[in-house]
């Protein structure tokens, strides 16, 4: 009985059936244990390993300069925005900046298909969660940290970016956009 | 030794210490009341997330979601676990509880803590979700409430160990080895103490931060908070599996097939299950990949191995017990003739199924490095932990209640016909609900989100793959069934405590 005191000597040999199960379970665990690090080397998509501390002032300077330099202009030379958010077309293969703030993803990035970018991800007020639909790629954006994700868009189109970390009462309105040309 | 402090249980022959019994009753009643509060909140949350209904306004949705998490994951489960600890140490060992007054102090602290949390949340002073990630800030009294509750729970765990010591010293049971259930609960209590120390390490700084005495780094908070958040779920695992062994014995007279194997598995939990808390930080900045892989990989699989051992030992023990009753024809007569109409048994069986097949497997998968990129903060995570902690732990505790009512409250269960249906409503509801969450989450549906249809009128609103809406409906229907199951549970329990026929 599980609720009564066992025999005085309960350290008894394990039966054959249990031994088989135990053996299979250990093999399975060994595979699981090894597979995660192995896949880190043979797999093509891993969580990013590069991040830096960044102060609010440093981050603001970086993003302001980035947007000033690369904001898209229309035929008559006016700066292009989308729902009051600047649209930015950085040069292929450069460092790009994406900021989570209550409750916008700032700016709208325009990237080129097949080119590799270093996307700097951070947040300025609360913690935000980058979630790109429909690929379902999710990374955390934390204030004080510059998280660098190396990304090569392979499909052109417009991709919504959700916030999936609760960031206050307007959290659900926080939708941004990523454009791949 | 004053003999009038004890009664002898007519069913089990155990000597029950009456002050311990009162404490078990108080903690169990508090647990059920908080399950009621958490359940009402759950209905509000589910009916809002089901787009067909979308019941609550945004502010109340986030508030009620915060309340739901705290009432269920903290209050209901830990109150019930404290009741189980007192039972495992005092009743199963025929011992007096070491210090009932200290038990009441612990109870008082937990009640005050939970009231403080509930008032702060409902008053709109703590719209921060269960995790309260900085820089989101709550009223300092909210953090204080969590601290008081945790201190109370810590005192309860220490009282459990003091009682084990007293029972051993006074020789209230035959020799040095505890019953398996007490052994498992002792492992749960050890995990609880380590968890609660981590809780202090994050909630005390958070309290001071909310008062303006110190700064708070968001990444450091997440690291330490999850040392609490992750391992607190391992208390539930160890306590739930102890309850599986308890229920196996109470419902079909199961014996552990090999004490050595079962106990070793519990020890593996104590040693190894507390690591791997960086599962929650796999897509965070600030921690290197090497550290994440190390933390979530190195010995975690020894804890999973422990679960694999229990996954054999519990059903095998039940099978052996039923075969001894004469159900030996074919491979599965024992399964067919099992007491499925006993709510204690059906709840346990469903708990084993949901925890193992839905919760355990998804947990190990979502916690791997690359899969986590597609699972982090989506509804897949919510579906996973509703399979473990609700379909698993809560359902097992519900099943145990049908034995605690006659054995501890000494009342015949009222409305047994409804009680027989209850685990099925709750279990099947949870399978559909958690399944719907995980499948919708696989398309990217976020957790903790008020409006996945119109995004609160955001100009960038978009439409999901239409398959998502099917899984959202499966979720909604499952949630309704689970709410019905939860309501039956509360009606039966409260009805029995007040109006059930008194047993000797």
XYZ file of C-alpha atoms in Angstrom:
685
model
C 0.000 0.000 0.000
C 1.253 3.474 -0.873
C -0.172 4.876 2.359
C 1.350 2.374 4.766
C 4.910 1.848 5.920
C 6.714 -0.552 3.539
C 8.473 -3.781 4.545
C 11.556 -3.105 6.580
C 13.732 -4.024 3.609
C 12.237 -2.461 0.505
C 15.424 -2.103 -1.527
C 14.546 -5.071 -3.722
C 15.687 -6.037 -7.221
C 13.790 -4.546 -10.153
C 11.747 -6.938 -12.317
C 12.535 -7.629 -15.952
C 9.590 -5.633 -17.377
C 10.566 -2.586 -15.396
C 14.166 -2.986 -16.464
C 13.140 -3.003 -20.143
C 11.063 0.145 -19.646
C 13.862 1.823 -17.736
C 16.365 0.927 -20.438
C 14.122 2.320 -23.201
C 13.447 5.472 -21.200
C 17.150 6.055 -20.562
C 17.924 5.614 -24.272
C 15.169 8.094 -25.135
C 16.429 10.588 -22.562
C 19.992 10.224 -23.860
C 18.809 10.999 -27.385
C 16.818 14.028 -26.198
C 19.783 15.165 -24.136
C 22.197 15.004 -27.053
C 19.851 16.168 -29.790
C 19.364 19.731 -28.574
C 23.075 20.687 -28.650
C 23.614 18.680 -31.864
C 20.748 20.459 -33.565
C 22.196 23.766 -32.481
C 25.099 23.053 -34.837
C 23.317 21.330 -37.715
C 20.095 23.358 -37.595
C 19.747 26.623 -39.511
C 17.573 28.581 -37.090
C 18.842 29.157 -33.585
C 18.014 31.783 -30.998
C 20.342 34.719 -31.360
C 23.464 34.745 -29.241
C 24.371 38.413 -29.502
C 23.125 41.086 -27.132
C 24.448 44.235 -25.479
C 23.435 46.494 -22.680
C 22.204 49.803 -24.023
C 21.063 52.946 -22.225
C 17.922 54.745 -23.263
C 19.999 57.698 -24.602
C 22.299 55.476 -26.667
C 19.358 53.583 -28.098
C 17.431 56.759 -28.973
C 20.477 58.181 -30.768
C 20.960 54.982 -32.744
C 17.326 54.704 -33.833
C 16.890 58.437 -34.577
C 19.997 58.456 -36.780
C 18.887 55.258 -38.488
C 15.423 56.597 -39.279
C 16.715 60.046 -40.390
C 19.183 58.418 -42.750
C 17.018 55.812 -44.404
C 13.373 56.949 -44.205
C 11.681 56.360 -47.556
C 10.793 59.446 -49.653
C 8.013 59.497 -52.259
C 8.302 60.939 -55.814
C 7.823 64.527 -54.621
C 10.409 64.122 -51.853
C 8.031 63.796 -48.876
C 8.876 61.400 -46.084
C 6.735 58.276 -46.224
C 4.886 57.085 -43.149
C 2.369 54.351 -42.573
C -0.220 55.141 -39.885
C 2.164 57.885 -38.646
C 5.032 55.425 -38.289
C 8.087 56.136 -40.493
C 8.779 53.647 -43.253
C 12.497 52.906 -43.437
C 14.400 51.233 -46.259
C 17.922 50.487 -45.021
C 20.666 49.390 -47.391
C 20.828 45.646 -47.993
C 22.862 43.788 -45.419
C 23.105 46.650 -42.918
C 22.293 47.066 -39.240
C 18.597 47.843 -38.759
C 16.731 48.934 -35.644
C 13.321 47.846 -34.391
C 11.889 49.307 -31.216
C 8.963 48.170 -29.100
C 7.129 50.985 -27.353
C 3.655 51.206 -25.871
C 1.949 50.355 -28.214
C 3.789 50.457 -31.522
C 6.587 48.659 -33.314
C 8.799 51.506 -34.518
C 9.589 51.974 -37.454
C 8.072 50.009 -40.357
C 11.065 48.200 -41.867
C 11.357 47.613 -45.586
C 13.843 44.819 -46.277
C 15.014 43.140 -49.445
C 14.430 39.489 -50.136
C 17.494 37.274 -49.887
C 19.651 39.894 -48.149
C 20.933 39.342 -44.616
C 20.326 41.980 -41.947
C 21.358 42.454 -38.366
C 18.099 43.413 -36.673
C 18.664 45.272 -33.385
C 15.683 44.665 -31.122
C 14.918 46.578 -27.954
C 12.118 48.163 -25.966
C 11.961 51.572 -24.354
C 9.191 51.444 -21.767
C 7.931 47.964 -20.929
C 8.913 44.458 -21.935
C 7.531 43.634 -25.369
C 7.367 40.409 -27.345
C 8.263 40.427 -31.040
C 6.042 37.974 -32.904
C 6.153 37.911 -36.696
C 3.115 36.401 -38.378
C 2.588 33.978 -40.152
C 6.072 32.533 -39.664
C 5.542 32.650 -35.934
C 8.996 33.870 -34.932
C 9.098 35.089 -31.335
C 11.789 37.053 -29.472
C 11.759 39.176 -26.347
C 12.451 42.909 -26.488
C 13.659 44.150 -23.095
C 14.426 47.729 -22.049
C 18.160 48.187 -21.561
C 19.150 45.371 -23.904
C 20.047 45.492 -27.595
C 19.244 42.021 -28.898
C 20.699 41.349 -32.344
C 18.937 38.863 -34.559
C 20.531 38.015 -37.877
C 17.709 37.572 -40.342
C 17.457 36.762 -44.040
C 13.930 37.254 -45.422
C 13.162 34.548 -47.972
C 9.574 35.486 -48.911
C 8.374 38.844 -50.134
C 5.191 40.397 -48.816
C 3.892 42.368 -45.861
C 4.162 40.675 -42.480
C 2.313 41.807 -39.361
C 4.322 42.019 -36.145
C 2.402 41.381 -32.937
C 3.361 42.070 -29.378
C 3.002 38.924 -27.320
C 4.221 40.121 -23.944
C 1.675 41.999 -21.835
C 2.666 45.680 -21.859
C -0.297 47.483 -20.364
C -3.882 48.188 -21.246
C -3.261 48.834 -24.952
C -1.172 45.695 -25.446
C -3.577 44.142 -27.964
C -3.422 47.231 -30.217
C 0.320 46.835 -30.666
C 0.603 45.598 -34.243
C 3.416 46.627 -36.553
C 4.540 45.766 -40.025
C 7.552 44.310 -41.779
C 7.762 44.692 -45.551
C 9.914 42.442 -47.705
C 10.450 43.544 -51.318
C -0.011 11.884 25.789
C -3.636 13.000 25.884
C -5.617 10.295 24.132
C -8.656 12.485 23.520
C -6.672 14.440 20.907
C -6.978 11.464 18.560
C -9.714 9.511 16.844
C -9.297 6.244 14.990
C -10.376 6.247 11.370
C -12.843 3.384 10.854
C -11.881 2.947 7.176
C -8.095 2.990 7.296
C -7.442 2.247 10.977
C -5.167 5.281 11.143
C -5.031 7.478 14.221
C -6.064 10.998 13.299
C -4.770 13.915 15.361
C -7.756 16.227 15.764
C -5.865 19.566 15.742
C -4.142 18.379 12.565
C -7.517 17.434 11.125
C -8.835 20.938 11.808
C -5.883 22.469 10.011
C -6.336 20.114 7.069
C -9.997 21.166 6.914
C -9.172 24.891 7.103
C -6.582 24.702 4.332
C -8.838 22.549 2.140
C -11.788 24.938 2.590
C -9.570 27.923 1.710
C -8.350 26.025 -1.345
C -11.881 25.356 -2.600
C -13.017 28.952 -1.980
C -10.076 30.217 -3.999
C -10.804 27.676 -6.704
C -14.271 29.231 -6.851
C -12.819 32.734 -7.257
C -10.238 31.523 -9.757
C -12.941 29.573 -11.588
C -15.245 32.573 -11.958
C -12.234 34.487 -13.276
C -11.453 31.569 -15.609
C -14.965 31.735 -17.079
C -14.526 35.475 -17.656
C -11.154 35.006 -19.323
C -12.241 32.088 -21.519
C -15.458 33.760 -22.642
C -13.466 36.843 -23.593
C -10.775 34.983 -25.502
C -13.417 33.032 -27.415
C -14.052 35.589 -30.190
C -17.623 34.355 -30.627
C -18.479 35.886 -27.233
C -15.715 38.388 -26.293
C -17.366 39.121 -22.962
C -15.210 41.498 -20.896
C -13.820 44.961 -21.707
C -10.031 45.126 -22.101
C -9.129 46.530 -18.661
C -11.236 43.957 -16.818
C -9.943 41.162 -19.013
C -6.329 41.828 -18.047
C -7.292 42.352 -14.412
C -9.322 39.149 -14.226
C -6.580 37.243 -16.025
C -4.091 38.393 -13.374
C -6.532 37.301 -10.659
C -7.153 33.956 -12.357
C -3.444 33.124 -12.407
C -2.851 34.069 -8.796
C -6.010 32.476 -7.393
C -5.401 29.180 -9.165
C -1.675 28.714 -9.512
C -0.762 30.187 -6.143
C -3.730 30.044 -3.814
C -5.859 26.997 -4.710
C -2.941 24.686 -5.360
C -0.731 25.703 -2.453
C -3.543 25.690 0.120
C -4.450 22.200 -1.066
C -0.815 21.103 -0.952
C -0.425 22.375 2.607
C -3.503 20.314 3.548
C -1.932 17.296 1.826
C 1.378 17.844 3.660
C -0.317 17.892 7.071
C -2.197 14.745 6.110
C 0.945 12.963 4.894
C 2.952 13.811 8.001
C 0.345 13.529 10.710
C -2.466 11.195 9.611
C -0.452 8.651 7.601
C 2.136 8.367 10.388
C -0.415 8.245 13.277
C 1.366 11.259 14.698
C 0.356 14.503 16.306
C 1.137 17.611 14.267
C 4.289 19.110 15.780
C 2.841 22.558 16.510
C -0.775 23.229 15.507
C -0.535 26.858 16.623
C 2.295 27.425 14.184
C 0.077 25.810 11.550
C -2.608 28.383 12.291
C -0.055 31.177 12.050
C 0.967 29.884 8.624
C -2.687 29.695 7.602
C -3.321 33.236 8.798
C -0.341 34.602 6.865
C -1.479 32.843 3.711
C -5.046 34.133 4.069
C -3.899 37.712 4.707
C -1.465 37.450 1.791
C -4.060 36.192 -0.631
C -6.612 38.805 0.477
C -4.056 41.541 -0.050
C -3.270 40.195 -3.529
C -6.943 39.907 -4.459
C -7.846 43.394 -3.210
C -4.897 44.979 -5.020
C -5.717 43.196 -8.279
C -9.461 43.894 -8.213
C -8.835 47.496 -7.199
C -6.795 47.932 -10.369
C -3.538 48.433 -8.456
C -1.777 45.428 -9.947
C -2.538 45.064 -13.655
C 0.750 43.278 -14.126
C -0.188 39.649 -14.868
C 1.015 36.698 -12.829
C 4.646 37.342 -13.763
C 4.681 41.113 -12.931
C 7.611 41.768 -15.270
C 9.254 45.131 -14.577
C 9.076 47.928 -15.626
C 5.352 47.203 -15.189
C 4.798 48.154 -11.575
C 2.116 47.210 -9.079
C 1.180 48.736 -5.750
C 3.828 47.724 -3.136
C 1.088 46.010 -1.122
C 0.654 43.530 -3.980
C 4.260 42.312 -3.660
C 3.840 42.316 0.105
C 0.792 40.054 -0.277
C 2.808 37.549 -2.294
C 5.611 37.678 0.305
C 3.198 37.068 3.213
C 1.600 34.152 1.390
C 4.994 32.628 0.620
C 6.202 33.014 4.202
C 3.036 31.252 5.388
C 3.585 28.414 2.917
C 7.229 28.145 4.003
C 6.166 27.835 7.655
C 3.690 25.125 6.591
C 6.507 23.162 4.903
C 8.748 23.487 7.959
C 5.880 22.296 10.156
C 5.581 19.251 7.906
C 9.241 18.384 8.459
C 8.967 19.054 12.188
C 6.056 16.608 12.303
C 8.045 13.946 10.430
C 10.794 14.391 12.986
C 8.371 14.158 15.905
C 6.691 11.047 14.498
C 10.043 9.365 14.101
C 11.241 10.365 17.558
C 8.030 9.207 19.219
C 7.993 6.000 17.186
C 4.400 6.407 15.981
C 5.039 4.127 12.999
C 6.818 0.738 12.793
C 10.316 1.627 11.553
C 12.369 4.260 9.769
C 10.767 4.220 6.313
C 7.840 6.481 5.493
C 4.888 5.327 3.427
C 5.497 6.115 -0.254
C 2.913 8.930 -0.268
C 4.592 10.649 2.686
C 7.959 10.134 1.004
C 6.700 11.775 -2.201
C 5.170 14.646 -0.260
C 8.473 15.129 1.581
C 10.144 15.490 -1.821
C 7.477 18.031 -2.829
C 8.104 19.950 0.400
C 11.863 20.006 -0.222
C 11.286 21.409 -3.695
C 8.841 23.891 -2.128
C 11.420 25.208 0.333
C 13.968 25.794 -2.414
C 11.271 27.422 -4.540
C 10.107 29.719 -1.771
C 13.691 30.865 -1.107
C 13.903 31.874 -4.774
C 10.557 33.603 -4.312
C 12.015 35.679 -1.490
C 15.028 36.468 -3.666
C 12.810 38.123 -6.257
C 9.706 39.410 -4.459
C 11.601 41.196 -1.683
C 13.698 43.174 -4.228
C 10.533 43.772 -6.290
C 8.784 45.117 -3.175
C 11.712 47.452 -2.457
C 11.813 48.504 -6.116
C 8.102 49.328 -6.067
C 8.771 51.542 -3.043
C 11.525 53.320 -4.966
C 14.460 52.046 -2.888
C 16.299 50.299 -5.704
C 16.430 49.776 -9.456
C 15.359 46.623 -11.231
C 16.904 45.102 -14.343
C 14.219 43.450 -16.529
C 16.445 40.552 -17.629
C 17.740 39.848 -14.120
C 14.166 39.893 -12.822
C 13.115 37.335 -15.414
C 16.032 35.062 -14.529
C 15.340 35.023 -10.795
C 11.548 35.116 -11.114
C 11.578 31.952 -13.224
C 13.717 30.199 -10.645
C 10.566 30.613 -8.580
C 8.010 30.267 -11.387
C 9.490 27.157 -12.949
C 10.278 25.242 -9.787
C 6.953 26.071 -8.144
C 5.368 23.922 -10.850
C 7.664 21.090 -9.839
C 6.150 21.160 -6.347
C 2.862 20.509 -8.088
C 4.308 17.628 -10.085
C 5.744 15.883 -7.024
C 2.594 16.491 -4.964
C 0.344 15.339 -7.822
C 2.267 12.104 -8.292
C 2.085 11.472 -4.540
C -1.677 11.937 -4.881
C -1.715 9.450 -7.796
C -0.131 6.830 -5.520
C -2.559 7.767 -2.741
C -5.571 7.465 -5.033
C -4.333 4.209 -6.557
C -4.345 2.736 -3.076
C -7.650 4.254 -1.963
C -9.570 3.389 -5.145
C -8.270 -0.059 -6.159
C -5.894 -1.084 -3.365
C -2.781 -0.570 -5.458
C 0.668 -1.361 -4.099
C 3.768 0.304 -5.560
C 5.285 -2.325 -7.833
C 8.787 -1.599 -6.617
C 9.411 0.768 -3.724
C 13.039 1.184 -4.741
C 12.137 2.357 -8.233
C 9.321 4.704 -7.166
C 11.344 6.305 -4.390
C 14.414 6.710 -6.569
C 12.234 8.507 -9.094
C 11.066 10.963 -6.419
C 14.681 11.582 -5.405
C 15.514 12.320 -9.056
C 12.863 15.063 -8.922
C 14.398 16.657 -5.844
C 17.872 16.620 -7.344
C 17.199 17.569 -10.930
C 13.804 19.075 -11.577
C 14.618 22.521 -10.267
C 17.083 23.235 -13.028
C 15.971 24.067 -16.545
C 14.224 27.275 -15.504
C 15.863 28.985 -18.493
C 13.269 27.252 -20.670
C 11.395 30.480 -20.147
C 14.320 32.605 -21.308
C 15.330 30.782 -24.491
C 14.500 33.793 -26.672
C 15.683 36.417 -24.180
C 18.683 38.689 -24.599
C 21.338 38.792 -21.845
C 21.961 35.043 -21.514
C 24.268 33.225 -23.943
C 23.134 30.254 -25.991
C 25.746 28.096 -24.305
C 24.274 28.852 -20.909
C 20.718 28.301 -22.113
C 21.599 24.925 -23.598
C 23.540 23.960 -20.494
C 20.742 24.981 -18.151
C 17.851 23.462 -20.098
C 19.725 20.352 -21.153
C 22.264 18.975 -18.768
C 20.442 17.037 -16.078
C 16.875 17.945 -16.870
C 16.386 14.644 -18.628
C 17.052 12.809 -15.372
C 13.931 14.512 -14.026
C 12.047 13.525 -17.167
C 13.326 9.988 -16.569
C 11.680 10.156 -13.141
C 8.378 11.032 -14.822
C 8.864 8.110 -17.199
C 9.316 5.795 -14.195
C 6.111 7.029 -12.576
C 4.381 6.749 -15.953
C 5.049 3.018 -15.767
C 4.771 2.492 -12.017
C 1.375 4.102 -11.406
C -0.632 2.457 -14.239
C 1.233 -0.832 -13.710
C 0.411 -0.776 -9.992
C -3.243 -0.151 -10.824
C -3.221 -2.975 -13.390
C -1.683 -5.441 -10.915
C -4.231 -4.508 -8.251
C -7.144 -4.964 -10.659
C -5.795 -8.259 -11.995
C -5.617 -9.474 -8.397
C -9.323 -8.730 -8.165
C -9.810 -11.349 -10.902
C -9.951 -9.196 -14.038
C -7.402 -11.316 -15.829
C -9.001 -12.210 -19.149
C -7.139 -10.784 -22.115
C -4.842 -7.803 -22.100
C -7.386 -5.166 -21.174
C -10.168 -6.657 -19.038
C -8.659 -4.894 -16.021
C -8.936 -1.582 -17.833
C -12.541 -2.207 -18.881
C -13.602 -3.330 -15.414
C -11.755 -0.545 -13.606
C -14.033 1.522 -11.338
C -14.677 4.241 -13.917
C -17.794 5.418 -12.091
C -15.751 6.174 -8.975
C -14.881 9.879 -9.362
C -11.678 9.350 -7.377
C -10.522 6.790 -9.908
C -11.710 8.491 -13.095
C -10.176 11.802 -11.995
C -6.846 10.094 -11.333
C -6.880 8.213 -14.636
C -7.728 11.361 -16.600
C -5.091 13.291 -14.683
C -2.435 10.717 -15.604
C -3.493 10.800 -19.246
C -3.686 14.593 -19.593
C -0.522 15.277 -17.633
C 1.522 12.630 -19.385
C 0.402 12.761 -22.968
C -0.546 16.416 -23.347
C 1.378 18.285 -20.666
C 4.595 16.359 -20.333
C 5.339 15.797 -23.992
C 4.568 19.388 -25.001
C 6.610 20.693 -22.076
C 9.751 18.878 -23.128
C 9.192 19.867 -26.773
C 8.425 23.566 -26.268
C 11.378 23.800 -23.912
C 13.859 22.838 -26.601
C 15.950 25.577 -28.089
C 14.625 25.922 -31.626
C 10.995 24.902 -31.086
C 10.798 27.589 -28.463
C 11.272 30.287 -31.120
C 7.867 29.305 -32.499
C 6.244 28.608 -29.127
C 7.416 31.380 -26.818
C 4.543 33.503 -25.473
C 2.080 31.969 -27.883
C -1.030 30.145 -26.722
C 0.895 26.879 -27.096
C 2.515 27.640 -23.754
C -0.820 28.343 -22.086
C -2.183 25.081 -23.522
C 0.849 23.220 -22.205
C 0.555 24.388 -18.630
C -3.205 23.958 -18.523
C -2.524 20.316 -19.390
C 0.007 19.917 -16.583
C -1.291 22.034 -13.775
C -5.034 21.943 -14.447
C -5.726 18.685 -16.304
C -2.973 17.071 -14.217
C -2.625 18.553 -10.743
C -6.029 20.167 -10.235
C -7.919 17.147 -11.528
C -5.900 14.787 -9.285
C -6.643 17.016 -6.286
C -10.331 17.041 -7.217
C -10.324 13.236 -7.268
C -8.621 13.162 -3.866
C -11.341 15.455 -2.498
C -13.934 12.684 -2.903
C -11.939 10.708 -0.324
C -10.975 13.626 1.891
C -14.668 14.474 2.376
C -15.601 11.138 4.012
C -12.214 10.470 5.661
C -11.358 13.909 7.066
C -14.598 15.901 7.027
C -16.515 12.693 7.911
C -19.407 13.507 5.635
C -20.960 11.293 3.000
C -20.476 12.881 -0.427
C -23.703 14.627 -1.390
C -24.813 14.377 -5.012
C -22.663 11.345 -5.831
C -24.406 11.058 -9.216
C -23.086 14.492 -10.150
C -19.714 13.743 -8.619
C -19.389 10.705 -10.886
C -19.805 12.939 -13.948
C -17.602 15.740 -12.651
C -14.124 14.431 -13.614
C -15.396 13.644 -17.117
C -16.756 17.149 -17.677
C -13.599 18.671 -16.273
C -11.138 16.285 -17.917
C -12.669 16.231 -21.391
C -13.235 19.985 -21.169
C -9.569 20.466 -20.332
C -8.427 18.181 -23.168
C -10.440 20.233 -25.689
C -9.530 23.553 -24.136
C -5.791 22.958 -23.817
C -5.715 21.202 -27.190
C -7.492 24.155 -28.819
C -5.043 26.566 -27.191
C -1.996 24.651 -28.374
C -3.249 24.242 -31.930
C -4.324 27.885 -32.238
C -1.012 28.842 -30.656
C 0.828 26.892 -33.346
C -0.499 29.506 -35.791
C 0.891 32.281 -33.614
C -2.127 33.220 -31.485
C -0.507 35.083 -28.574
C -1.218 34.456 -24.920
C -2.497 37.278 -22.651
C -4.191 39.089 -25.527
C -7.612 40.739 -25.413
C -8.502 41.053 -29.083
C -7.062 38.811 -31.755
C -9.810 39.752 -34.217
C -9.706 43.555 -34.461
C -6.614 44.271 -32.352
C -8.548 47.020 -30.561
C -8.939 48.872 -33.869
C -5.229 48.952 -34.737
C -4.700 50.240 -38.308
C -2.329 47.340 -38.932
C -5.009 44.748 -38.050
C -4.827 41.569 -40.121
C -6.708 38.305 -40.422
C -5.483 34.911 -39.305
C -5.445 31.678 -41.182
C -9.126 30.651 -40.922
C -8.167 27.299 -39.325
C -7.416 29.298 -36.193
C -11.110 30.005 -35.655
C -11.902 26.298 -35.557
C -9.358 25.755 -32.785
C -10.694 28.817 -30.974
C -14.145 27.213 -31.009
C -12.728 23.914 -29.738
C -11.095 25.954 -26.985
C -14.360 27.723 -26.147
C -16.438 24.560 -25.996
C -13.784 22.851 -23.887
C -13.656 25.828 -21.544
C -17.430 25.710 -21.064
C -17.314 21.981 -20.239
C -14.492 22.593 -17.774
C -16.429 25.428 -16.138
C -19.409 23.082 -15.734
C -17.096 20.423 -14.246
C -15.561 22.984 -11.897
C -18.994 24.228 -10.815
C -20.172 20.680 -10.052
C -17.012 20.110 -8.012
C -17.585 23.217 -5.928
C -21.312 22.531 -5.430
C -20.651 18.927 -4.395
C -17.819 19.857 -2.018
C -19.549 22.806 -0.375
C -22.855 20.895 -0.263
C -21.163 17.914 1.372
C -19.306 19.981 3.965
C -22.495 21.730 5.054
C -25.268 19.245 4.374
C -23.665 15.807 3.821
C -24.764 12.983 6.126
C -22.408 12.747 9.096
C -20.255 9.613 9.228
C -18.787 8.069 12.351
